[in-house]
Amino acid sequence: MNAYQRLRDKMASASIEAMLVTDNTNLTWLTGFTGSSGLAVVTQDGGVFVTDSRYTVQAESEVKGLPVETFGSPKILPDFTLEQLQSLGVKRLGFESQVVTVAQREDWESRWTGVELVATKDLVSPLRMLKTDEELALIRQACGIADACFDHVQRLFQPGVSERDIELEIELFMRRQGATTAFEVIVASGWRSALPHGRASEKKLEAGDFVTLDFGACYKGLNSDVTRTVVLGEPNDRQREVYNQVLKAETECIAMMKPGVSGKAVDAHARMILDEKGLAQYFGHGLGHGLGRQVHDPGGLSSRSTDILEEGMVFTVEPGVYIAGWGGVRIEDDVLVTADGVEVLTHAPKELLVF
Ligand code: GLY
Ligand code: MN
Ligand code: MN
C-alpha cells in the first residue's frame, strides 16, 4: 500500500476529510519533494501539492501522486493555498499540531474563512515507522557507509590524537562517500565518555581511555546511527566488566526483538541485564528510537513506549552506562524488524577493541 493510501485510511479512521501536511520530512515521505518550502493538501479522492515559483521545475519532476500548483510574487503561500482549498471544496482541514506554530495557526485562521482547522496529533508521522523498500535500500547503504567509516578511523585511536581530529576524519569520510554526517559526531574519551552526548572536543586521547564514537551517515535522505566504544591500552577489570555487561544487554535485546514484542519490554530487558551488575542506575536514556528519514524517527524502545514491533520497522538499540568521573560505554546498532526476528543492519565489530 502506498503512502497516500495509508494516510487516507488513517484520515478516514480519524474522521479527517482533508489533511494539510507541512512537516518537511512527512512531505518528502509522502510526495517525494525534497525542496525546503511546500505543502500538501490530501483528500480522500485527490488533493494538491503547493509550492512557490523557486521550486516549479523541481516539484514537477519530484512530486508523485498529487497535481502541482505553484505561484509567484505578489501572491503569498497562505492566500494561494486558500484558493486551492476552495477549489477542492475543503471545509474542514486537519493539520499537524506538532509542527505548526501558534503564529502560523493564527495567520491561517485569519485568512482561511470558511475553513475549520482541526489540530491532529501523530496522524502522519507514525506512518513513517513502516519503511518502504526504497527507504530500506538507502538505510542499508547509510549503515554500510557508517561501518566502513568506523573501519577507516580506527587508525586514529592512539594517544595524542584529539577527539576533534577523529570527528573531522569522520566528516571527510562521509562526504567522500556521497553522504553527510547524520548528526553532530560524538567523540567522548576518558572521563568525557560518561557524557552520553559528548560532542568532540579538543581533548586528546590518553592511554587507559574508553573512547565512545557515535556517528551516522545521511545518504540520499536516509540515516544510520552507530555507536562503538573502544579502549586505549589493556582494559582494567572494571572496564571489561562494564563493557561486557552493556554488550550482553545489547545482544540480548536484539535477540528478543520480533513482531509482537513491545518497545517497552525490550527496554525493560536491557535494564534487567544491566542490573545484574548494579549498572541500571547509570542508564538514564531510552534503549532505542525509530530510524529513517530522521535520526530520531517516530517509534521507540523505552519505558514510555506504546509501540509494538512490526515487520518493516527500523530501530536503534543502544544501551549505555555512564559513570561520572569514571567513564562510560555505549554500543548502538540499527536493526530491521523482519517476519520472525530482526536483521542487524550495522556490522562494525562489537567485541571490546583494544588499541
Ligand atoms: N546520537 C544520538 C543517538 O544515538 O540517538
Ligand atoms: Mn547514536
Ligand atoms: Mn541513536
Tab-separated table of C-alpha atoms and ligand atoms in Angstrom:
chain	number	residue	atom	x	y	z
A	1	MET	CA	0.000	0.000	0.000
A	2	ASN	CA	1.480	3.344	-0.905
A	3	ALA	CA	1.932	6.304	1.411
A	4	TYR	CA	-1.179	8.113	0.155
A	5	GLN	CA	-3.416	5.105	0.733
A	6	ARG	CA	-2.040	4.584	4.220
A	7	LEU	CA	-2.577	8.268	5.020
A	8	ARG	CA	-6.117	8.225	3.578
A	9	ASP	CA	-7.027	5.164	5.649
A	10	LYS	CA	-5.742	6.873	8.789
A	11	MET	CA	-7.631	10.075	7.910
A	12	ALA	CA	-10.840	8.088	7.453
A	13	SER	CA	-10.489	6.404	10.832
A	14	ALA	CA	-9.839	9.807	12.462
A	15	SER	CA	-12.785	11.447	10.602
A	16	ILE	CA	-10.482	13.929	8.891
A	17	GLU	CA	-11.808	14.629	5.401
A	18	ALA	CA	-8.830	16.740	4.312
A	19	MET	CA	-5.316	16.866	5.735
A	20	LEU	CA	-2.718	19.611	5.433
A	21	VAL	CA	0.838	18.239	5.501
A	22	THR	CA	3.504	20.844	6.237
A	23	ASP	CA	6.183	18.877	8.111
A	24	ASN	CA	9.101	18.752	5.697
A	25	THR	CA	10.061	15.153	6.460
A	26	ASN	CA	6.468	13.958	6.123
A	27	LEU	CA	6.159	15.914	2.904
A	28	THR	CA	9.204	14.182	1.410
A	29	TRP	CA	7.971	10.781	2.615
A	30	LEU	CA	4.522	11.359	1.112
A	31	THR	CA	5.235	13.173	-2.134
A	32	GLY	CA	8.944	12.809	-2.891
A	33	PHE	CA	9.516	16.591	-2.823
A	34	THR	CA	12.922	17.490	-1.389
A	35	GLY	CA	12.753	21.307	-1.522
A	36	SER	CA	12.548	23.443	1.581
A	37	SER	CA	9.149	25.069	1.085
A	38	GLY	CA	5.888	23.435	0.118
A	39	LEU	CA	2.740	21.829	1.463
A	40	ALA	CA	0.273	19.154	0.519
A	41	VAL	CA	-3.472	19.016	0.950
A	42	VAL	CA	-4.743	15.434	0.802
A	43	THR	CA	-8.404	14.476	0.441
A	44	GLN	CA	-9.929	11.014	0.019
A	45	ASP	CA	-10.023	11.305	-3.744
A	46	GLY	CA	-7.334	13.856	-4.565
A	47	GLY	CA	-5.588	16.901	-3.226
A	48	VAL	CA	-2.861	19.276	-4.321
A	49	PHE	CA	0.812	19.991	-3.802
A	50	VAL	CA	1.617	23.695	-3.440
A	51	THR	CA	4.979	25.389	-3.686
A	52	ASP	CA	6.353	28.684	-4.963
A	53	SER	CA	7.997	29.502	-8.283
A	54	ARG	CA	11.506	28.722	-6.980
A	55	TYR	CA	10.507	25.068	-6.982
A	56	THR	CA	8.220	24.780	-10.032
A	57	VAL	CA	10.611	22.662	-12.103
A	58	GLN	CA	11.813	20.598	-9.153
A	59	ALA	CA	8.307	19.891	-7.860
A	60	GLU	CA	7.072	18.834	-11.286
A	61	SER	CA	9.831	16.263	-11.535
A	62	GLU	CA	9.799	15.055	-7.910
A	63	VAL	CA	6.192	15.112	-6.706
A	64	LYS	CA	4.254	11.893	-7.225
A	65	GLY	CA	0.560	11.336	-6.632
A	66	LEU	CA	-0.722	14.920	-6.494
A	67	PRO	CA	-1.108	17.723	-9.035
A	68	VAL	CA	1.431	20.516	-8.510
A	69	GLU	CA	0.232	24.119	-8.287
A	70	THR	CA	2.764	26.936	-7.971
A	71	PHE	CA	2.571	30.678	-7.509
A	72	GLY	CA	4.864	33.694	-7.726
A	73	SER	CA	5.029	37.261	-6.413
A	74	PRO	CA	2.851	39.133	-5.465
A	75	LYS	CA	0.888	36.087	-4.287
A	76	ILE	CA	1.822	34.557	-0.957
A	77	LEU	CA	1.544	30.957	0.206
A	78	PRO	CA	-1.435	31.145	2.596
A	79	ASP	CA	-3.613	33.097	0.149
A	80	PHE	CA	-2.718	30.822	-2.752
A	81	THR	CA	-3.392	27.807	-0.532
A	82	LEU	CA	-6.856	29.179	0.292
A	83	GLU	CA	-7.661	29.303	-3.437
A	84	GLN	CA	-6.653	25.649	-3.680
A	85	LEU	CA	-8.699	24.707	-0.615
A	86	GLN	CA	-11.719	26.431	-2.113
A	87	SER	CA	-11.370	24.708	-5.442
A	88	LEU	CA	-11.094	21.350	-3.633
A	89	GLY	CA	-14.219	22.222	-1.619
A	90	VAL	CA	-12.421	21.776	1.720
A	91	LYS	CA	-14.457	22.966	4.696
A	92	ARG	CA	-12.642	21.147	7.487
A	93	LEU	CA	-8.874	20.707	7.425
A	94	GLY	CA	-6.649	18.678	9.727
A	95	PHE	CA	-3.154	19.996	10.391
A	96	GLU	CA	-0.081	18.594	12.114
A	97	SER	CA	-0.213	20.265	15.519
A	98	GLN	CA	3.300	19.154	16.477
A	99	VAL	CA	4.968	21.250	13.781
A	100	VAL	CA	2.624	24.221	13.332
A	101	THR	CA	3.442	27.309	15.381
A	102	VAL	CA	0.794	29.280	17.225
A	103	ALA	CA	1.533	32.242	14.910
A	104	GLN	CA	1.056	30.117	11.805
A	105	ARG	CA	-2.263	28.796	13.028
A	106	GLU	CA	-3.448	32.317	13.848
A	107	ASP	CA	-2.420	33.501	10.396
A	108	TRP	CA	-4.316	30.654	8.706
A	109	GLU	CA	-7.381	31.277	10.880
A	110	SER	CA	-7.418	34.963	9.976
A	111	ARG	CA	-7.159	34.273	6.230
A	112	TRP	CA	-8.990	30.999	5.686
A	113	THR	CA	-12.576	31.994	6.382
A	114	GLY	CA	-14.925	29.106	5.722
A	115	VAL	CA	-12.275	26.506	6.606
A	116	GLU	CA	-12.381	24.928	10.063
A	117	LEU	CA	-8.902	23.937	11.274
A	118	VAL	CA	-8.613	20.707	13.262
A	119	ALA	CA	-5.440	20.011	15.252
A	120	THR	CA	-4.283	16.404	14.752
A	121	LYS	CA	-1.505	14.694	16.670
A	122	ASP	CA	0.522	11.740	15.440
A	123	LEU	CA	-1.625	11.302	12.361
A	124	VAL	CA	1.059	11.401	9.672
A	125	SER	CA	4.485	10.840	11.287
A	126	PRO	CA	3.877	7.367	12.794
A	127	LEU	CA	3.070	6.081	9.308
A	128	ARG	CA	6.783	6.534	8.585
A	129	MET	CA	7.595	3.725	11.032
A	130	LEU	CA	6.960	1.125	8.332
A	131	LYS	CA	9.740	1.596	5.832
A	132	THR	CA	9.311	1.225	2.082
A	133	ASP	CA	11.691	-0.926	0.039
A	134	GLU	CA	13.306	2.225	-1.359
A	135	GLU	CA	13.842	3.629	2.135
A	136	LEU	CA	15.283	0.332	3.345
A	137	ALA	CA	17.724	0.190	0.451
A	138	LEU	CA	19.025	3.651	1.373
A	139	ILE	CA	19.160	2.856	5.113
A	140	ARG	CA	21.252	-0.207	4.257
A	141	GLN	CA	23.603	1.990	2.268
A	142	ALA	CA	23.803	4.529	5.098
A	143	CYS	CA	24.637	1.675	7.506
A	144	GLY	CA	27.304	0.346	5.151
A	145	ILE	CA	28.929	3.774	4.962
A	146	ALA	CA	28.978	4.022	8.766
A	147	ASP	CA	30.555	0.565	9.075
A	148	ALA	CA	33.241	1.459	6.548
A	149	CYS	CA	33.808	4.754	8.351
A	150	PHE	CA	34.413	3.003	11.673
A	151	ASP	CA	36.940	0.764	9.990
A	152	HIS	CA	38.607	3.798	8.414
A	153	VAL	CA	39.005	5.856	11.606
A	154	GLN	CA	40.479	3.067	13.711
A	155	ARG	CA	43.964	4.209	12.718
A	156	LEU	CA	43.328	7.343	14.784
A	157	PHE	CA	42.742	5.505	18.053
A	158	GLN	CA	46.104	6.500	19.531
A	159	PRO	CA	47.233	8.627	22.466
A	160	GLY	CA	47.759	12.217	21.366
A	161	VAL	CA	45.084	12.277	18.668
A	162	SER	CA	42.314	14.719	19.579
A	163	GLU	CA	38.613	13.942	19.599
A	164	ARG	CA	38.254	16.749	17.051
A	165	ASP	CA	40.721	15.015	14.679
A	166	ILE	CA	38.519	11.922	14.739
A	167	GLU	CA	35.384	13.975	14.163
A	168	LEU	CA	36.959	15.702	11.153
A	169	GLU	CA	38.073	12.400	9.659
A	170	ILE	CA	34.556	11.024	10.045
A	171	GLU	CA	33.079	14.107	8.367
A	172	LEU	CA	35.509	13.871	5.464
A	173	PHE	CA	34.941	10.162	5.042
A	174	MET	CA	31.181	10.628	4.872
A	175	ARG	CA	31.477	13.390	2.309
A	176	ARG	CA	33.754	11.283	0.143
A	177	GLN	CA	31.099	8.544	0.112
A	178	GLY	CA	28.444	10.968	-1.129
A	179	ALA	CA	26.886	11.181	2.329
A	180	THR	CA	26.877	13.720	5.151
A	181	THR	CA	27.108	13.112	8.867
A	182	ALA	CA	23.609	12.343	10.124
A	183	PHE	CA	24.121	14.468	13.275
A	184	GLU	CA	26.938	16.163	15.143
A	185	VAL	CA	29.569	13.499	15.690
A	186	ILE	CA	30.070	12.357	19.275
A	187	VAL	CA	33.632	11.507	20.257
A	188	ALA	CA	33.954	11.217	24.017
A	189	SER	CA	37.129	9.861	25.610
A	190	GLY	CA	38.284	9.141	29.155
A	191	TRP	CA	36.155	10.944	31.740
A	192	ARG	CA	34.180	12.500	28.866
A	193	SER	CA	32.878	9.057	27.835
A	194	ALA	CA	30.477	9.441	30.763
A	195	LEU	CA	28.767	12.232	28.757
A	196	PRO	CA	26.116	10.434	26.691
A	197	HIS	CA	26.167	13.232	24.112
A	198	GLY	CA	29.739	14.483	24.452
A	199	ARG	CA	30.450	16.418	21.254
A	200	ALA	CA	34.028	16.005	20.056
A	201	SER	CA	36.327	18.381	21.930
A	202	GLU	CA	39.988	19.392	21.829
A	203	LYS	CA	40.764	16.678	24.387
A	204	LYS	CA	43.493	14.318	23.269
A	205	LEU	CA	43.094	10.582	23.692
A	206	GLU	CA	45.159	9.115	26.531
A	207	ALA	CA	46.275	5.601	27.445
A	208	GLY	CA	43.587	3.894	29.511
A	209	ASP	CA	40.731	5.884	27.963
A	210	PHE	CA	37.467	4.460	26.843
A	211	VAL	CA	36.629	6.224	23.560
A	212	THR	CA	32.965	6.371	22.558
A	213	LEU	CA	32.158	7.242	18.947
A	214	ASP	CA	28.546	7.912	17.972
A	215	PHE	CA	28.030	8.862	14.364
A	216	GLY	CA	25.912	8.125	11.338
A	217	ALA	CA	25.628	8.706	7.632
A	218	CYS	CA	22.801	10.532	5.947
A	219	TYR	CA	22.647	9.046	2.454
A	220	LYS	CA	20.077	10.425	-0.007
A	221	GLY	CA	17.860	11.466	2.895
A	222	LEU	CA	18.019	8.248	4.969
A	223	ASN	CA	20.152	7.800	8.072
A	224	SER	CA	22.251	5.377	10.048
A	225	ASP	CA	23.225	5.805	13.710
A	226	VAL	CA	26.033	3.731	15.220
A	227	THR	CA	27.961	3.806	18.493
A	228	ARG	CA	31.096	1.906	19.375
A	229	THR	CA	33.269	2.187	22.476
A	230	VAL	CA	36.917	1.136	22.302
A	231	VAL	CA	39.724	1.257	24.859
A	232	LEU	CA	43.266	2.558	24.573
A	233	GLY	CA	45.628	0.047	26.169
A	234	GLU	CA	44.735	-3.048	28.169
A	235	PRO	CA	41.391	-2.541	29.922
A	236	ASN	CA	41.209	-2.941	33.682
A	237	ASP	CA	38.765	-5.383	35.278
A	238	ARG	CA	36.076	-2.760	35.841
A	239	GLN	CA	36.268	-1.567	32.233
A	240	ARG	CA	35.916	-5.141	30.995
A	241	GLU	CA	33.017	-5.839	33.343
A	242	VAL	CA	31.066	-2.724	32.340
A	243	TYR	CA	31.765	-3.219	28.637
A	244	ASN	CA	30.722	-6.861	28.668
A	245	GLN	CA	27.510	-6.112	30.530
A	246	VAL	CA	26.499	-3.381	28.065
A	247	LEU	CA	27.305	-5.764	25.227
A	248	LYS	CA	25.247	-8.505	26.860
A	249	ALA	CA	22.294	-6.122	27.234
A	250	GLU	CA	22.598	-5.050	23.615
A	251	THR	CA	22.871	-8.547	22.137
A	252	GLU	CA	20.093	-9.995	24.315
A	253	CYS	CA	17.747	-7.145	23.451
A	254	ILE	CA	18.418	-7.609	19.744
A	255	ALA	CA	17.806	-11.353	20.124
A	256	MET	CA	14.375	-10.841	21.730
A	257	MET	CA	13.089	-8.372	19.121
A	258	LYS	CA	10.429	-9.647	16.716
A	259	PRO	CA	6.925	-8.694	15.599
A	260	GLY	CA	4.501	-8.511	18.513
A	261	VAL	CA	7.104	-7.624	21.158
A	262	SER	CA	6.596	-4.232	22.795
A	263	GLY	CA	9.173	-1.442	22.756
A	264	LYS	CA	8.645	-1.225	26.499
A	265	ALA	CA	9.540	-4.886	27.087
A	266	VAL	CA	12.813	-4.609	25.157
A	267	ASP	CA	13.810	-1.538	27.158
A	268	ALA	CA	12.938	-3.309	30.424
A	269	HIS	CA	15.101	-6.270	29.434
A	270	ALA	CA	18.128	-4.024	28.935
A	271	ARG	CA	17.672	-2.582	32.429
A	272	MET	CA	17.344	-6.046	33.922
A	273	ILE	CA	20.575	-7.235	32.311
A	274	LEU	CA	22.482	-4.113	33.373
A	275	ASP	CA	21.185	-4.550	36.894
A	276	GLU	CA	22.842	-7.955	37.158
A	277	LYS	CA	25.963	-5.871	37.823
A	278	GLY	CA	24.219	-2.936	39.540
A	279	LEU	CA	24.567	-0.799	36.412
A	280	ALA	CA	20.950	0.055	35.524
A	281	GLN	CA	21.198	3.178	37.704
A	282	TYR	CA	23.734	4.550	35.203
A	283	PHE	CA	21.461	4.050	32.178
A	284	GLY	CA	19.304	7.178	32.031
A	285	HIS	CA	18.052	7.271	28.449
A	286	GLY	CA	15.742	5.052	26.436
A	287	LEU	CA	17.091	1.912	24.791
A	288	GLY	CA	16.422	2.969	21.216
A	289	HIS	CA	14.468	5.028	18.724
A	290	GLY	CA	12.987	4.719	15.280
A	291	LEU	CA	15.439	5.458	12.480
A	292	GLY	CA	14.793	6.588	8.941
A	293	ARG	CA	14.316	9.974	7.334
A	294	GLN	CA	15.138	11.444	10.718
A	295	VAL	CA	17.837	10.093	13.018
A	296	HIS	CA	15.200	10.151	15.730
A	297	ASP	CA	12.282	8.900	13.679
A	298	PRO	CA	8.905	8.029	15.178
A	299	GLY	CA	8.804	4.962	17.399
A	300	GLY	CA	10.960	3.869	20.261
A	301	LEU	CA	12.180	1.299	22.743
A	302	SER	CA	11.694	2.912	26.127
A	303	SER	CA	9.763	2.701	29.375
A	304	ARG	CA	7.171	5.109	27.913
A	305	SER	CA	6.858	3.380	24.535
A	306	THR	CA	3.444	2.176	23.399
A	307	ASP	CA	4.881	0.709	20.187
A	308	ILE	CA	4.509	-2.934	19.219
A	309	LEU	CA	7.186	-4.126	16.837
A	310	GLU	CA	6.093	-4.868	13.277
A	311	GLU	CA	7.903	-6.223	10.260
A	312	GLY	CA	9.426	-3.322	8.313
A	313	MET	CA	10.209	-1.067	11.286
A	314	VAL	CA	13.792	0.082	11.907
A	315	PHE	CA	15.123	0.852	15.385
A	316	THR	CA	18.394	1.633	17.060
A	317	VAL	CA	19.362	-0.480	20.072
A	318	GLU	CA	21.744	1.490	22.269
A	319	PRO	CA	22.188	0.625	25.919
A	320	GLY	CA	24.757	2.721	27.762
A	321	VAL	CA	26.359	3.048	31.172
A	322	TYR	CA	27.676	6.467	32.186
A	323	ILE	CA	29.558	6.786	35.476
A	324	ALA	CA	30.504	10.374	36.279
A	325	GLY	CA	34.224	10.787	36.882
A	326	TRP	CA	34.972	7.264	35.665
A	327	GLY	CA	33.743	6.960	32.090
A	328	GLY	CA	31.123	5.242	30.047
A	329	VAL	CA	30.239	2.675	27.425
A	330	ARG	CA	27.533	2.700	24.778
A	331	ILE	CA	27.029	0.206	21.965
A	332	GLU	CA	24.483	1.044	19.279
A	333	ASP	CA	23.290	-0.883	16.246
A	334	ASP	CA	20.494	-0.393	13.743
A	335	VAL	CA	18.046	-3.243	13.258
A	336	LEU	CA	15.233	-4.016	10.840
A	337	VAL	CA	12.286	-5.964	12.233
A	338	THR	CA	11.661	-8.985	9.976
A	339	ALA	CA	8.867	-11.587	9.886
A	340	ASP	CA	10.365	-13.618	12.723
A	341	GLY	CA	13.092	-11.526	14.360
A	342	VAL	CA	15.404	-8.736	13.305
A	343	GLU	CA	18.157	-8.214	10.798
A	344	VAL	CA	21.083	-6.236	12.182
A	345	LEU	CA	21.979	-3.636	9.563
A	346	THR	CA	25.242	-2.405	11.090
A	347	HIS	CA	28.223	-4.704	11.245
A	348	ALA	CA	31.129	-2.881	12.893
A	349	PRO	CA	32.846	-5.244	15.362
A	350	LYS	CA	31.411	-5.343	18.882
A	351	GLU	CA	33.980	-7.251	20.883
A	352	LEU	CA	35.982	-4.819	23.034
A	353	LEU	CA	38.592	-3.417	20.653
A	354	VAL	CA	41.885	-2.615	22.360
A	355	PHE	CA	44.285	-0.133	20.701
B	1	GLY	N1	23.396	10.332	18.710
B	1	GLY	C1	22.080	10.292	19.095
B	1	GLY	C2	21.568	8.949	19.299
B	1	GLY	O1	22.278	7.974	19.257
B	1	GLY	O2	20.403	8.782	19.479
B	2	MN	MN	23.797	7.391	18.058
B	3	MN	MN	20.648	6.648	18.431
